[in-house]
Coordinates of C-alpha atoms in Angstrom, one line a residue:
D1 CA 0.1 0.0 -0.5
T2 CA 1.8 3.0 -1.4
F3 CA 2.1 6.0 0.8
L4 CA -0.6 8.1 -1.1
S5 CA -1.6 5.6 -3.6
S6 CA -4.8 6.5 -5.3
F7 CA -6.2 3.0 -3.2
A8 CA -5.8 4.5 0.0
L9 CA -7.1 8.3 -1.7
R10 CA -10.4 6.6 -2.7
K11 CA -10.7 5.9 0.9
L12 CA -10.4 9.6 1.9
V13 CA -12.4 11.6 -0.7
Y14 CA -15.9 11.6 -0.5
F15 CA -18.3 14.5 -1.8
D16 CA -19.9 17.1 1.0
D17 CA -23.9 16.1 -0.6
L18 CA -24.9 12.7 -1.8
R19 CA -26.6 14.7 -4.7
E20 CA -23.6 15.3 -6.1
Y21 CA -22.7 12.0 -7.6
A22 CA -24.2 11.9 -10.9
A23 CA -21.8 9.5 -12.7
M24 CA -23.7 6.9 -15.2
H25 CA -21.0 4.4 -15.8
E26 CA -23.2 1.9 -13.1
V27 CA -26.3 2.9 -14.8
Y28 CA -25.1 1.7 -17.6
R29 CA -23.6 -1.3 -16.7
L30 CA -26.8 -2.3 -14.8
T31 CA -29.8 -1.2 -17.6
G32 CA -27.5 -1.7 -20.9
H33 CA -29.3 1.7 -21.6
S34 CA -26.8 4.2 -22.4
D35 CA -28.8 7.0 -24.0
L36 CA -30.7 8.1 -20.6
S37 CA -30.5 11.8 -21.1
N38 CA -32.5 12.5 -18.2
H39 CA -30.5 11.7 -15.2
S40 CA -33.6 11.2 -12.8
S41 CA -35.7 9.0 -15.0
F42 CA -34.6 5.7 -15.6
P43 CA -35.9 2.2 -17.3
A44 CA -38.1 0.2 -15.2
P45 CA -35.9 -2.8 -13.6
S46 CA -37.6 -5.7 -15.9
L47 CA -36.0 -4.0 -19.0
W48 CA -32.4 -4.1 -17.5
R49 CA -30.4 -6.2 -19.6
Q50 CA -33.3 -8.5 -19.9
S51 CA -34.0 -9.6 -16.6
Q52 CA -30.0 -10.0 -16.0
G53 CA -29.7 -6.4 -14.7
I54 CA -32.5 -7.2 -11.4
E55 CA -29.6 -10.0 -10.3
M56 CA -26.5 -7.9 -11.0
F57 CA -28.2 -5.1 -8.7
W58 CA -28.9 -7.7 -6.0
E59 CA -25.3 -8.9 -6.3
L60 CA -23.8 -5.8 -5.5
Y61 CA -26.6 -4.6 -3.0
T62 CA -26.1 -7.5 -1.0
R63 CA -22.4 -7.5 -1.1
E64 CA -22.0 -3.7 -0.4
T65 CA -24.5 -3.2 2.1
G66 CA -24.3 -6.5 4.4
C67 CA -28.0 -7.0 3.7
S68 CA -30.4 -9.4 2.0
R69 CA -33.2 -8.8 -0.1
D70 CA -35.7 -8.7 2.2
S71 CA -34.2 -7.5 5.3
L72 CA -31.6 -5.1 6.4
N73 CA -29.9 -7.8 8.6
D74 CA -30.2 -4.7 11.7
H75 CA -28.1 -2.3 9.5
D76 CA -28.7 1.7 9.5
I77 CA -31.3 2.7 7.5
F78 CA -28.8 5.8 6.4
A79 CA -25.7 3.8 6.1
V80 CA -27.2 1.5 4.1
Q81 CA -28.7 3.9 1.9
R82 CA -25.5 6.2 1.8
K83 CA -23.3 2.9 0.9
L84 CA -26.0 2.3 -2.3
V85 CA -25.5 6.4 -3.3
R86 CA -21.6 5.5 -3.0
V87 CA -21.7 1.7 -4.8
L88 CA -24.2 3.2 -7.4
C89 CA -22.1 6.4 -8.1
N90 CA -25.3 8.0 -8.8
Y91 CA -28.0 9.3 -6.4
N92 CA -31.6 9.9 -8.3
F93 CA -30.5 6.1 -9.7
A94 CA -29.8 5.1 -6.0
K95 CA -32.8 5.9 -5.0
F96 CA -34.8 4.6 -8.0
C97 CA -33.3 1.3 -7.1
W98 CA -34.6 1.3 -3.4
K99 CA -38.1 2.8 -4.1
S100 CA -38.5 -0.1 -7.4
L101 CA -36.7 -2.7 -6.1
V102 CA -35.1 -3.1 -2.2
Q103 CA -38.1 -1.1 -0.1
P104 CA -40.7 -4.0 -2.0
Q105 CA -39.1 -6.8 -0.9
L106 CA -37.8 -5.6 2.6
R107 CA -39.4 -7.3 6.2
V108 CA -39.4 -5.2 8.9
N109 CA -39.4 -8.0 11.9
A110 CA -40.8 -10.7 9.9
D111 CA -43.7 -8.5 9.7
D112 CA -46.1 -8.4 7.0
D113 CA -47.8 -5.4 7.8
V114 CA -47.6 -2.9 5.1
T115 CA -47.9 0.3 6.2
M116 CA -45.2 -0.2 8.5
R117 CA -43.0 -1.8 6.0
H118 CA -43.3 1.5 4.0
V119 CA -42.6 3.8 7.3
T120 CA -39.5 1.9 8.2
S121 CA -37.9 1.8 4.7
H122 CA -38.4 4.8 2.7
W123 CA -36.3 6.6 1.2
V124 CA -34.9 8.6 4.1
L125 CA -31.4 11.2 2.5
D126 CA -34.0 13.1 1.2
K127 CA -34.3 14.4 4.2
D128 CA -30.7 14.8 4.5
P129 CA -28.1 14.4 1.9
K130 CA -24.9 15.6 3.5
I131 CA -22.9 13.3 4.9
K132 CA -21.7 12.7 8.9
I133 CA -18.1 13.3 8.2
S134 CA -17.0 15.4 11.2
T135 CA -13.4 16.3 9.9
G136 CA -13.0 17.4 5.6
V137 CA -11.2 15.7 2.9
I138 CA -7.9 17.8 4.5
E139 CA -8.3 16.2 8.1
R140 CA -8.4 13.1 6.6
L141 CA -5.4 13.4 4.7
L142 CA -3.5 14.6 7.6
M143 CA -5.0 11.7 10.0
H144 CA -3.7 9.3 7.2
V145 CA -0.5 10.8 6.9
D146 CA 0.0 10.8 10.3
Q147 CA -1.0 6.9 10.4
M148 CA 1.7 6.3 7.7
S149 CA 4.3 8.0 9.8
K150 CA 3.7 6.2 12.5
L151 CA 3.6 2.7 10.8
N152 CA 6.9 3.4 9.2
L153 CA 8.3 4.5 12.2
E154 CA 7.5 1.3 13.8
K155 CA 8.8 -0.9 11.1
Q156 CA 12.3 0.9 11.7

């Protein structure tokens, strides 16, 4: 792990506002649609790569969030949705996927009460899209430099 490698820096840099995530490469990879000029309207999941895109989404979702198709597995809904935005690299697409794929599948404490399921699984990031990191990028970079320096001193 090099001192300022791209991998190390990726762990340091985040957008302050999750709505700034607007890349389309993951949208294209999952949907197969490259002509999405309106970045807030997406094709129905059943049209994604002849339905293979849905399975690709669920594999990505379960691997990156630690959740299953029908449960958050005791993870915080804010954290899960923030991870989804980051892994899909697009706030609007993550919101669309949540509402069209994740939310209908979630169950709350194995309860079939649809009203309760909706209340506890709706898209919560619209209320506060700012991420909860108290230090900025520069502070995080300085902490990284300090940690790497300590590691190098310990090795010597």
